[in-house]
JSON list of N, CA and C in Angstrom, two decimals:
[
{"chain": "A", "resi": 26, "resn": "UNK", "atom": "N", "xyz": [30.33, 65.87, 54.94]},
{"chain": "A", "resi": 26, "resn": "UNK", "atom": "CA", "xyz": [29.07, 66.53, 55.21]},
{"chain": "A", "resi": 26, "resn": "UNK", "atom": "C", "xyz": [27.93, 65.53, 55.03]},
{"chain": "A", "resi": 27, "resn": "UNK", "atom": "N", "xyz": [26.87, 65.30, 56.15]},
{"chain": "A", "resi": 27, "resn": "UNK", "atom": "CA", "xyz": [26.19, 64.54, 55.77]},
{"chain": "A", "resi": 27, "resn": "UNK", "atom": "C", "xyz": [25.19, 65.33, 54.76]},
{"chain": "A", "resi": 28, "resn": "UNK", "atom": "N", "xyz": [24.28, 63.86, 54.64]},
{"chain": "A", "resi": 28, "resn": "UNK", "atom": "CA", "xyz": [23.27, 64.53, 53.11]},
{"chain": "A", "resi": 28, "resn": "UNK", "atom": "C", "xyz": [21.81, 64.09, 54.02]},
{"chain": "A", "resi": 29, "resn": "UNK", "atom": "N", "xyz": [21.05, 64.66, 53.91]},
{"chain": "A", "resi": 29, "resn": "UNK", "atom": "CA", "xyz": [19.50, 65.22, 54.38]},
{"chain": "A", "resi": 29, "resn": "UNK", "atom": "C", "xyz": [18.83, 64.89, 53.29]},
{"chain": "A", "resi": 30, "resn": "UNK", "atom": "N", "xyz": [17.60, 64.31, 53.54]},
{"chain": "A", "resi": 30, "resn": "UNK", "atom": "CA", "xyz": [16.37, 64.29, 52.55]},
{"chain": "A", "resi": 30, "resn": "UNK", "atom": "C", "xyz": [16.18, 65.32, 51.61]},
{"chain": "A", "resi": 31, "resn": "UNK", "atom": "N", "xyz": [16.48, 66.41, 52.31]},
{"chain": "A", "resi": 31, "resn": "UNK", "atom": "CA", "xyz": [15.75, 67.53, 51.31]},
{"chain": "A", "resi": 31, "resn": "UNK", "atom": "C", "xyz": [17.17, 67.70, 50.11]},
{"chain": "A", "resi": 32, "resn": "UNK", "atom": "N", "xyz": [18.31, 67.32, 50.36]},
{"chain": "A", "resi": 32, "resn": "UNK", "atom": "CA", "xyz": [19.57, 67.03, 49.29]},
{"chain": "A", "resi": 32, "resn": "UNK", "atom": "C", "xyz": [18.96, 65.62, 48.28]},
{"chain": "A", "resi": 33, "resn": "UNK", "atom": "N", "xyz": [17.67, 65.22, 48.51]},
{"chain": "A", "resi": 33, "resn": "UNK", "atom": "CA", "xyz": [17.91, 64.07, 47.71]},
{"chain": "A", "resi": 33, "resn": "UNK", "atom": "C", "xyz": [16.91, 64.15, 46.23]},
{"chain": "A", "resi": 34, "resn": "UNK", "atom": "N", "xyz": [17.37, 63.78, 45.20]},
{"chain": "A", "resi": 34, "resn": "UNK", "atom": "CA", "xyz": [17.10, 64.26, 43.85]},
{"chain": "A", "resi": 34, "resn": "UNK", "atom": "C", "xyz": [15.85, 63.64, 43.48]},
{"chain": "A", "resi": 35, "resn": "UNK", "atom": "N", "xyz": [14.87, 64.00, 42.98]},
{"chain": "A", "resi": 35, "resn": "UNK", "atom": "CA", "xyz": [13.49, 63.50, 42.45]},
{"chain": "A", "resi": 35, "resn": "UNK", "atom": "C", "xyz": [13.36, 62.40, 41.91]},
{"chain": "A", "resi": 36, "resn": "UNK", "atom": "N", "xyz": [12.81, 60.92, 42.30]},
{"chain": "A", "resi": 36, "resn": "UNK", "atom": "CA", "xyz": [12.49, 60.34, 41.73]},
{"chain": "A", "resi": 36, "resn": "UNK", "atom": "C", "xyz": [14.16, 59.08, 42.64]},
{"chain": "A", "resi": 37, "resn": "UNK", "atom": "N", "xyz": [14.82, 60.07, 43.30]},
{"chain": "A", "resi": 37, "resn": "UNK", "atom": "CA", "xyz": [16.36, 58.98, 44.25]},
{"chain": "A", "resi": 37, "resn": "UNK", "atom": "C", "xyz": [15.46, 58.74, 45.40]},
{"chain": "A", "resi": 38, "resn": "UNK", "atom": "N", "xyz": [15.73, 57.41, 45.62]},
{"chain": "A", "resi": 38, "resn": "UNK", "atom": "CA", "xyz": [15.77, 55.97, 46.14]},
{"chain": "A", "resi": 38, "resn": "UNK", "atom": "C", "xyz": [16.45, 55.95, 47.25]},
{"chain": "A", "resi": 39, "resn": "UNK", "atom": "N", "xyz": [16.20, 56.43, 48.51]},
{"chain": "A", "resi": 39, "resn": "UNK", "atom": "CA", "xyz": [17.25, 56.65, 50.39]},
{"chain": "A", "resi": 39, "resn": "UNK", "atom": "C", "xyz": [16.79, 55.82, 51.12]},
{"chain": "A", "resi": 40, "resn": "UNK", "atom": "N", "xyz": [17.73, 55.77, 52.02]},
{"chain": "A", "resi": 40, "resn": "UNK", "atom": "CA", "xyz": [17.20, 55.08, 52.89]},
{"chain": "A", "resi": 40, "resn": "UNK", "atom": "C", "xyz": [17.58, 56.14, 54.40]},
{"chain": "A", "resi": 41, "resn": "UNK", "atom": "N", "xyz": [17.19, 56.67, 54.95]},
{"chain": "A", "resi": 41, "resn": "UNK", "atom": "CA", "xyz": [16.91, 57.13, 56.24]},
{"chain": "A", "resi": 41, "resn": "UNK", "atom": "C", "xyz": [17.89, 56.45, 57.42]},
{"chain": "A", "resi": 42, "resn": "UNK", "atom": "N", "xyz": [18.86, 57.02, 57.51]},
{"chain": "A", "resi": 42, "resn": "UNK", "atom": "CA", "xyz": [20.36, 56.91, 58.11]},
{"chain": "A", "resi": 42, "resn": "UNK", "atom": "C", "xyz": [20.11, 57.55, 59.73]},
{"chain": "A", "resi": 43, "resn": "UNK", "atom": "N", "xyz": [19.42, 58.19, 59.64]},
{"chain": "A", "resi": 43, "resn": "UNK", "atom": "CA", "xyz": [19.51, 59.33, 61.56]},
{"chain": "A", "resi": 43, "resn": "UNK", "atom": "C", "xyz": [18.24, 60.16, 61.29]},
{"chain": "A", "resi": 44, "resn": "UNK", "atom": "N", "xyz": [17.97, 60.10, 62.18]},
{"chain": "A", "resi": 44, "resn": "UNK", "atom": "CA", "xyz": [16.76, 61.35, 62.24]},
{"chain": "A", "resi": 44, "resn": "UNK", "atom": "C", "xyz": [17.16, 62.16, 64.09]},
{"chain": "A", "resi": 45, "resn": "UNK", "atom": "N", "xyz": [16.84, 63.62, 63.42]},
{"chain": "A", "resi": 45, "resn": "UNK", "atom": "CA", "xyz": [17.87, 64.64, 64.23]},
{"chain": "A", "resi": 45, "resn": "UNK", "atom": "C", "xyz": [16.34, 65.93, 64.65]},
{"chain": "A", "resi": 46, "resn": "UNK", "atom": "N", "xyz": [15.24, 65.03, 65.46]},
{"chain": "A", "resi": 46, "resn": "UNK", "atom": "CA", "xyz": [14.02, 65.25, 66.18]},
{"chain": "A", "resi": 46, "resn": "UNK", "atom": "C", "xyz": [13.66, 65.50, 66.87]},
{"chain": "A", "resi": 47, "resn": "UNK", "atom": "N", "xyz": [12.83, 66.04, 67.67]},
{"chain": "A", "resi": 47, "resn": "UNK", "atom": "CA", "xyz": [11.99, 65.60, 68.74]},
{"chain": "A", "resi": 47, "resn": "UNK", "atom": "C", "xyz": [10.70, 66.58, 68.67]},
{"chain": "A", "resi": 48, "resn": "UNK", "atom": "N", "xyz": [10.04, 66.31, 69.52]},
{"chain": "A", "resi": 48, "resn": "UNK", "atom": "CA", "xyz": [8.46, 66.65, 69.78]},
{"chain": "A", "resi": 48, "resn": "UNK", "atom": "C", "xyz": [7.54, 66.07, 68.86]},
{"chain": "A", "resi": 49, "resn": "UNK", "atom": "N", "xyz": [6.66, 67.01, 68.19]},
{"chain": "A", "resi": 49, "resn": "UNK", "atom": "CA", "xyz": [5.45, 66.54, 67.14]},
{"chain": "A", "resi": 49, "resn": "UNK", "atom": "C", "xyz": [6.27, 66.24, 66.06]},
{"chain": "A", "resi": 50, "resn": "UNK", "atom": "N", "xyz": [7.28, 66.72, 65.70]},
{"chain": "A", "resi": 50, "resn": "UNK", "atom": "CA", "xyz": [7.64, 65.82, 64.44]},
{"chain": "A", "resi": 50, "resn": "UNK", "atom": "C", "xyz": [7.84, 64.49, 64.24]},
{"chain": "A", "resi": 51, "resn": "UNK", "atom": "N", "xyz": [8.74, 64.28, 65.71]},
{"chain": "A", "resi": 51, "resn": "UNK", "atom": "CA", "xyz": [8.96, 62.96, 65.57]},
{"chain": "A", "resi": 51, "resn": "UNK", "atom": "C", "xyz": [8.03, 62.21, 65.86]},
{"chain": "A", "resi": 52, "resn": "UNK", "atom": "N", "xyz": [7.14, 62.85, 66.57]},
{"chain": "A", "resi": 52, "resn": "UNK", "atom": "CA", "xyz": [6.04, 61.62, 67.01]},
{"chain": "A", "resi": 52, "resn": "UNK", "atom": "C", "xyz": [5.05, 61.20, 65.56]},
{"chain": "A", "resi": 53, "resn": "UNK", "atom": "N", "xyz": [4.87, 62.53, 64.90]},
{"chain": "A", "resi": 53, "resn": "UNK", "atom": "CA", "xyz": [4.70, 62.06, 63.32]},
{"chain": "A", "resi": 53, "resn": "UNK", "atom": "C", "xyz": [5.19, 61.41, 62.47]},
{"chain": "A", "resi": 54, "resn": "UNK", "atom": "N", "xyz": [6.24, 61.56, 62.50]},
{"chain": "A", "resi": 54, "resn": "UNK", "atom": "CA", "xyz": [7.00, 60.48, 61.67]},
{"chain": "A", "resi": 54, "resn": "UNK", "atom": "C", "xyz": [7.09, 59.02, 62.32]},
{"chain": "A", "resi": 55, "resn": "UNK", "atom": "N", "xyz": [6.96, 58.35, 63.64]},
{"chain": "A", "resi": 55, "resn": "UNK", "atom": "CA", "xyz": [7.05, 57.38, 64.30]},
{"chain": "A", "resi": 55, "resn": "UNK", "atom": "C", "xyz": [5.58, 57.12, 63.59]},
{"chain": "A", "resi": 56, "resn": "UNK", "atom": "N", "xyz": [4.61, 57.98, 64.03]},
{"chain": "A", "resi": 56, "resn": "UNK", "atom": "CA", "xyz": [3.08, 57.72, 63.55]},
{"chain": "A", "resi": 56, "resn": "UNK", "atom": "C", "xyz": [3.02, 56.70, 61.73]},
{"chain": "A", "resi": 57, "resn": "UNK", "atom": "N", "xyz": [3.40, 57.94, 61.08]},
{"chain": "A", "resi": 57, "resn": "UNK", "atom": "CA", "xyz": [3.45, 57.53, 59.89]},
{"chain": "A", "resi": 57, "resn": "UNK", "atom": "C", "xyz": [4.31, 55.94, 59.55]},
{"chain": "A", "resi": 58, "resn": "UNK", "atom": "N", "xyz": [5.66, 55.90, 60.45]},
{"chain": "A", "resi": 58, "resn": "UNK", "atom": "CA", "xyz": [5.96, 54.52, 60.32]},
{"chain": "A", "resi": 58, "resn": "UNK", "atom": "C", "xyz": [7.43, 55.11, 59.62]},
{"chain": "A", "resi": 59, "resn": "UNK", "atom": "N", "xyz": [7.44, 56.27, 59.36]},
{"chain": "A", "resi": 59, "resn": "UNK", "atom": "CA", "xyz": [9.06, 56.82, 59.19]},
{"chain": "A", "resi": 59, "resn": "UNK", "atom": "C", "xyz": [10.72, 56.62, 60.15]},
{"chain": "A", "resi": 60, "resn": "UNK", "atom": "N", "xyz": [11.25, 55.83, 59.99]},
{"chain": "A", "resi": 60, "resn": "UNK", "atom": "CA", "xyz": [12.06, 55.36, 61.03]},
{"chain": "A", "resi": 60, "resn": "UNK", "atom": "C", "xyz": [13.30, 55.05, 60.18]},
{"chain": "A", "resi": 61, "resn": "UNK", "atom": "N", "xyz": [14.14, 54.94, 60.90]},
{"chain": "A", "resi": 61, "resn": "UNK", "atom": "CA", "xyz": [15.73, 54.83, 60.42]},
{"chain": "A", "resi": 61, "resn": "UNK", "atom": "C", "xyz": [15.94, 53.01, 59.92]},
{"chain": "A", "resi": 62, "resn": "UNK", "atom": "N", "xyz": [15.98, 53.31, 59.04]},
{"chain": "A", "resi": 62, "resn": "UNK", "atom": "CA", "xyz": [16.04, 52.18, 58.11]},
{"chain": "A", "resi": 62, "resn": "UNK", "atom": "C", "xyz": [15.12, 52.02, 56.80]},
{"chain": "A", "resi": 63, "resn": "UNK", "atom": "N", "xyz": [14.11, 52.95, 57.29]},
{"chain": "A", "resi": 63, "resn": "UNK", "atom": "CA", "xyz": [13.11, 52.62, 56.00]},
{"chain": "A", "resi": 63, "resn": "UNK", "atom": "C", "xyz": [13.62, 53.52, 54.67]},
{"chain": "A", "resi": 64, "resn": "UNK", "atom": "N", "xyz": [12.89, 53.01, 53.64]},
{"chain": "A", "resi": 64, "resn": "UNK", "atom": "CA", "xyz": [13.42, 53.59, 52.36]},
{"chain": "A", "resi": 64, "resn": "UNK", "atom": "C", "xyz": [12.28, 54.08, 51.73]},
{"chain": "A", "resi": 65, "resn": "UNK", "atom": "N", "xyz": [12.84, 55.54, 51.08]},
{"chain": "A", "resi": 65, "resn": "UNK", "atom": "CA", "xyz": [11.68, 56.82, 50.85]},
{"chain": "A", "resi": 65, "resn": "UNK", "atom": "C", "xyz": [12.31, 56.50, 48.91]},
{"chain": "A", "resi": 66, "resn": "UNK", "atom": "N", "xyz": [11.43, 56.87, 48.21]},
{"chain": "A", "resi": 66, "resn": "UNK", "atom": "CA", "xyz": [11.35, 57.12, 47.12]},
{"chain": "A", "resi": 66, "resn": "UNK", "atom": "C", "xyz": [10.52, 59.20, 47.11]},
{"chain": "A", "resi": 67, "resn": "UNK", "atom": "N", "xyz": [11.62, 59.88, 46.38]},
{"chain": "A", "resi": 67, "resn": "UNK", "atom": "CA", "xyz": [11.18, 61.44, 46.62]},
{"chain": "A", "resi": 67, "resn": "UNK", "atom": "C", "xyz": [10.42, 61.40, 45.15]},
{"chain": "A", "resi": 68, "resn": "UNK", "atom": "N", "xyz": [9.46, 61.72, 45.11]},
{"chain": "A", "resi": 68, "resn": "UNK", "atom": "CA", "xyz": [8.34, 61.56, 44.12]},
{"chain": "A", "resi": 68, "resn": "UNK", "atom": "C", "xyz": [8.01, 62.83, 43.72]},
{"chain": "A", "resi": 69, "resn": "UNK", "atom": "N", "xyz": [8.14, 64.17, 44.47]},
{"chain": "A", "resi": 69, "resn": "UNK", "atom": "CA", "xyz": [8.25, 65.63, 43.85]},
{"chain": "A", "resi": 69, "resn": "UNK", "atom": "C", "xyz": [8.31, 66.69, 44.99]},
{"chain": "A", "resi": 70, "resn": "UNK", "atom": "N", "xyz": [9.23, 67.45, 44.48]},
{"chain": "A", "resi": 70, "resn": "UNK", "atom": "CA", "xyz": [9.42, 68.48, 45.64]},
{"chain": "A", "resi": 70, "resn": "UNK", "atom": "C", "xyz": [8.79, 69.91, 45.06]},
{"chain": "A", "resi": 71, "resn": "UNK", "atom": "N", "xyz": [7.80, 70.38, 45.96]},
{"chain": "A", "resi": 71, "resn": "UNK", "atom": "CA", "xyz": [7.46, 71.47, 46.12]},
{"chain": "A", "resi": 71, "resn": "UNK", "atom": "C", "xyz": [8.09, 73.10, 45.69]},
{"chain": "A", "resi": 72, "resn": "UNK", "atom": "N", "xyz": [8.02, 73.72, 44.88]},
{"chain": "A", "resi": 72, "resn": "UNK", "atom": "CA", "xyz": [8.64, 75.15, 44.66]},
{"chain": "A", "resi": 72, "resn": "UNK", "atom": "C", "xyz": [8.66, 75.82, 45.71]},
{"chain": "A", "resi": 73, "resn": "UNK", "atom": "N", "xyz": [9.76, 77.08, 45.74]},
{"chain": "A", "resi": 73, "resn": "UNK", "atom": "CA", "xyz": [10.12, 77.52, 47.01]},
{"chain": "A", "resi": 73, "resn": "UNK", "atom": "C", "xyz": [10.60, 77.03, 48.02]},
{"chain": "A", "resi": 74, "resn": "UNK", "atom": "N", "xyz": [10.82, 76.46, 48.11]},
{"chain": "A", "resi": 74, "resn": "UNK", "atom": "CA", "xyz": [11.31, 75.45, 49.63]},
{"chain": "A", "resi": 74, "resn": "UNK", "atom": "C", "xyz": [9.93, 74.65, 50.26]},
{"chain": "A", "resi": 75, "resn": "UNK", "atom": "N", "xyz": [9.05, 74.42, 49.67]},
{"chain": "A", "resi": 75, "resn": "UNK", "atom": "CA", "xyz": [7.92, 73.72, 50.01]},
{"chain": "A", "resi": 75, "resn": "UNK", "atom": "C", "xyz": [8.21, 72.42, 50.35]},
{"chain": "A", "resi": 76, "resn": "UNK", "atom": "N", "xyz": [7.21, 71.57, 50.83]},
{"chain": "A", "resi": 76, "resn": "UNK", "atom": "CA", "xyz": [7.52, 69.89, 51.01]},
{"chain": "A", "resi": 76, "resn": "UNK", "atom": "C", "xyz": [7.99, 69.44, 49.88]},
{"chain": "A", "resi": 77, "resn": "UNK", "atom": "N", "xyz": [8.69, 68.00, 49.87]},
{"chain": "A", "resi": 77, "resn": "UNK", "atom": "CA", "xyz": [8.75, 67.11, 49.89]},
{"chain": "A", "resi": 77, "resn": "UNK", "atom": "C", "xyz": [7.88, 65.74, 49.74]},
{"chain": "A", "resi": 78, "resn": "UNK", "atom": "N", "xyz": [7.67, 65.31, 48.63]},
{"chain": "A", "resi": 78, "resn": "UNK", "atom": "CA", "xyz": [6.22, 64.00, 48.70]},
{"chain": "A", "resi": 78, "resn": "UNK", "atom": "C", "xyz": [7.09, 63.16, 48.26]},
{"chain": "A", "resi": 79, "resn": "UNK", "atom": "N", "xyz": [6.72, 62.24, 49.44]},
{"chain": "A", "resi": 79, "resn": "UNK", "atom": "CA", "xyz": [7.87, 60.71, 49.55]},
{"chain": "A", "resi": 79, "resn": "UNK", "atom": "C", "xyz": [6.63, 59.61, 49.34]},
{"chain": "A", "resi": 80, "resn": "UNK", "atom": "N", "xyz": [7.54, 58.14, 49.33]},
{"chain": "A", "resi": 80, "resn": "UNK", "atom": "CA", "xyz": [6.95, 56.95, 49.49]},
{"chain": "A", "resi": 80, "resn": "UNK", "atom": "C", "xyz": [7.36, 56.24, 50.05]},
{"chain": "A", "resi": 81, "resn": "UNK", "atom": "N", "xyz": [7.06, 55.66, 50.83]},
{"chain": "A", "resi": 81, "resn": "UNK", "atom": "CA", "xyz": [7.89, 54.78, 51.60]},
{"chain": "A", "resi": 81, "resn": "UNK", "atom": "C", "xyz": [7.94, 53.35, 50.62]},
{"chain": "A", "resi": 82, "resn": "UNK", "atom": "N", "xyz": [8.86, 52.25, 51.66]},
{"chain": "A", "resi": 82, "resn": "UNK", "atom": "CA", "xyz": [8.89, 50.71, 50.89]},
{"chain": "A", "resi": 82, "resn": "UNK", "atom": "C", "xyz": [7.31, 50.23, 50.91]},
{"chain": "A", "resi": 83, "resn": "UNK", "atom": "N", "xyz": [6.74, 50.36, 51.66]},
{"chain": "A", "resi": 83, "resn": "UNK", "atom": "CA", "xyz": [5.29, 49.81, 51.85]},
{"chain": "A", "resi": 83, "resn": "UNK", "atom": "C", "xyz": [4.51, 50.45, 51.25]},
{"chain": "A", "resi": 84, "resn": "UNK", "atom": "N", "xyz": [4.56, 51.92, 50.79]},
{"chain": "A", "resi": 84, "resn": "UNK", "atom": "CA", "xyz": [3.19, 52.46, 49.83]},
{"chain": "A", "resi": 84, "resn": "UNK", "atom": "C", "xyz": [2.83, 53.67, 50.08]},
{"chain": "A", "resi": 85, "resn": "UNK", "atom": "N", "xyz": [3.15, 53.89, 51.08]},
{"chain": "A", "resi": 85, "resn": "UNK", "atom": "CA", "xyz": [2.54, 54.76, 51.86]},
{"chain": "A", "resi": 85, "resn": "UNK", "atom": "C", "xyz": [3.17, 56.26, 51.48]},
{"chain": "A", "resi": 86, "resn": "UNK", "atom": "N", "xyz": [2.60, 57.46, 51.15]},
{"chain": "A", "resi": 86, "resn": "UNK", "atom": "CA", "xyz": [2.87, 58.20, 50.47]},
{"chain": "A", "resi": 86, "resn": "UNK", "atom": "C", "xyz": [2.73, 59.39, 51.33]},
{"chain": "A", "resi": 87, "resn": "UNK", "atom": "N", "xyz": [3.32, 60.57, 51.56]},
{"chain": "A", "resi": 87, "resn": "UNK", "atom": "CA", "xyz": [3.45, 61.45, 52.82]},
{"chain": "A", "resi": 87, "resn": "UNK", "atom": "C", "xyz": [4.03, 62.88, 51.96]},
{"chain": "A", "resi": 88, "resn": "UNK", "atom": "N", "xyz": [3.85, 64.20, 52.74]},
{"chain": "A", "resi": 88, "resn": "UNK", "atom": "CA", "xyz": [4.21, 65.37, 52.38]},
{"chain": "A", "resi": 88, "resn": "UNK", "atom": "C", "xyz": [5.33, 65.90, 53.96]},
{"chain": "A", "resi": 89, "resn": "UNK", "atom": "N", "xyz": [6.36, 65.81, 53.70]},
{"chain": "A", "resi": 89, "resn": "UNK", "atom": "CA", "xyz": [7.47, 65.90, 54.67]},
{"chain": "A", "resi": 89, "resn": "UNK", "atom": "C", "xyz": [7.87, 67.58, 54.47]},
{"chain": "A", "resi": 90, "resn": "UNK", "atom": "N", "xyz": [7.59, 68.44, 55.56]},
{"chain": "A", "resi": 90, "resn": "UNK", "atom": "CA", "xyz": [8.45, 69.76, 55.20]},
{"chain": "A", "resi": 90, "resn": "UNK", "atom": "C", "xyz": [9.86, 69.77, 54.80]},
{"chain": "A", "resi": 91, "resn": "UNK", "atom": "N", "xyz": [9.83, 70.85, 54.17]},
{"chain": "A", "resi": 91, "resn": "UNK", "atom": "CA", "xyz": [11.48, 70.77, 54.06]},
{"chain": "A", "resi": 91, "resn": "UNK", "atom": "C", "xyz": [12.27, 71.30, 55.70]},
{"chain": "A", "resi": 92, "resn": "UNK", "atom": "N", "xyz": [11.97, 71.60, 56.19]},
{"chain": "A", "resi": 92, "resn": "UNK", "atom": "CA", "xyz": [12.80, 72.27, 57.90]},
{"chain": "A", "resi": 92, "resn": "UNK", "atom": "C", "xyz": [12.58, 70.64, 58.46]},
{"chain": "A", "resi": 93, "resn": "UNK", "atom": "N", "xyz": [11.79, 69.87, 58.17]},
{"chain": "A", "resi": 93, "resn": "UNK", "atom": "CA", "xyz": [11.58, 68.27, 58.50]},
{"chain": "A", "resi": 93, "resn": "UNK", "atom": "C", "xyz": [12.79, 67.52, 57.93]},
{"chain": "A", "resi": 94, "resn": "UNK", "atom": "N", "xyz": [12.99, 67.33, 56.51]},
{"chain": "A", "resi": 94, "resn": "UNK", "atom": "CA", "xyz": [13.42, 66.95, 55.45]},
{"chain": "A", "resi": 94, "resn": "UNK", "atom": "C", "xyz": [15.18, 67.45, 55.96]},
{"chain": "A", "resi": 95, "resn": "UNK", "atom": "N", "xyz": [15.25, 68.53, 56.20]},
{"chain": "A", "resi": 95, "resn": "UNK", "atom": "CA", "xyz": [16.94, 68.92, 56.89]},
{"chain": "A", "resi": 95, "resn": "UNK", "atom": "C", "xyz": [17.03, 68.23, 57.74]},
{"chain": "A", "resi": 96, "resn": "UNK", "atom": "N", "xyz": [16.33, 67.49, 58.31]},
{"chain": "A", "resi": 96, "resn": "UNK", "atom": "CA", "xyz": [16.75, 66.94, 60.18]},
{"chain": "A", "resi": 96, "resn": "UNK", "atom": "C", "xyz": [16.67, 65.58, 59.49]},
{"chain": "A", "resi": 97, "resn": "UNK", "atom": "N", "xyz": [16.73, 64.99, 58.68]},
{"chain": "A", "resi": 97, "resn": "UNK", "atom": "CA", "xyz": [16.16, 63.69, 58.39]},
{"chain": "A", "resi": 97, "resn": "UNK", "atom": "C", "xyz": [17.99, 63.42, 57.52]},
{"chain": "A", "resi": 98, "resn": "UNK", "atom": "N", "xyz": [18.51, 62.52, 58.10]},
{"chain": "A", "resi": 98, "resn": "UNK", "atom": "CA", "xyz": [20.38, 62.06, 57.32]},
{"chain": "A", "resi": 98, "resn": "UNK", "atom": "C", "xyz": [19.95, 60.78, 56.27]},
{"chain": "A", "resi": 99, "resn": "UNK", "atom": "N", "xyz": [20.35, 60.79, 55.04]},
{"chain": "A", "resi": 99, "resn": "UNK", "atom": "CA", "xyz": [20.08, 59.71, 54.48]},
{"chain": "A", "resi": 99, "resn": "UNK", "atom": "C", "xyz": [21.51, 58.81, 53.78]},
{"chain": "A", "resi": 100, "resn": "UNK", "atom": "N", "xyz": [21.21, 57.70, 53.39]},
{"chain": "A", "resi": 100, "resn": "UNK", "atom": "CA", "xyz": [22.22, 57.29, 52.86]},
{"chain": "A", "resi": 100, "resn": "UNK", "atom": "C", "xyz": [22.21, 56.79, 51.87]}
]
C-alpha cells in the first residue's frame, strides 16, 4: 500500500515519490515549487482532517489540504 503525505507523522522528513493531480491543484503545487523529488518536513497537522503545514528543502512553508495530501505518494 502506498503511503500519502497525509500518512506522514509530525515533525517526518518525505520526500514526494508521485503526485496523483490535475487542474488547480497541481498547477499550485508546480506554483509553489512542490514536485516529485522535493522533500517536505510536516511541521503540524490540523484537527479534524484539516491541512497539513509543510516545509519544503528550501524554506518555504505551505498549508496542503488533506484531500491534497491523499493524492501526494511519499517515500
Amino acid at each position: 500500500m502506498k503511503r500519502t503525505l497525509a500518512d506522514a507523522a509530525l515533525g517526518q522528513s518525505v520526500r514526494i515519490a508521485a503526485l496523483d493531480l490535475e487542474g488547480e491543484a497541481a498547477s499550485w503545487l508546480g506554483a509553489v515549487g512542490l514536485a516529485e523529488g522535493e522533500e517536505l518536513v510536516v511541521l503540524r497537522r490540523a484537527i479534524l482532517g484539516g491541512p497539513l503545514h509543510v516545509r519544503t528543502s528550501s524554506g518555504g512553508e505551505f498549508a496542503v489540504a488533506r484531500e491534497v495530501a491523499l493524492r501526494i505518494a511519499i517515500a
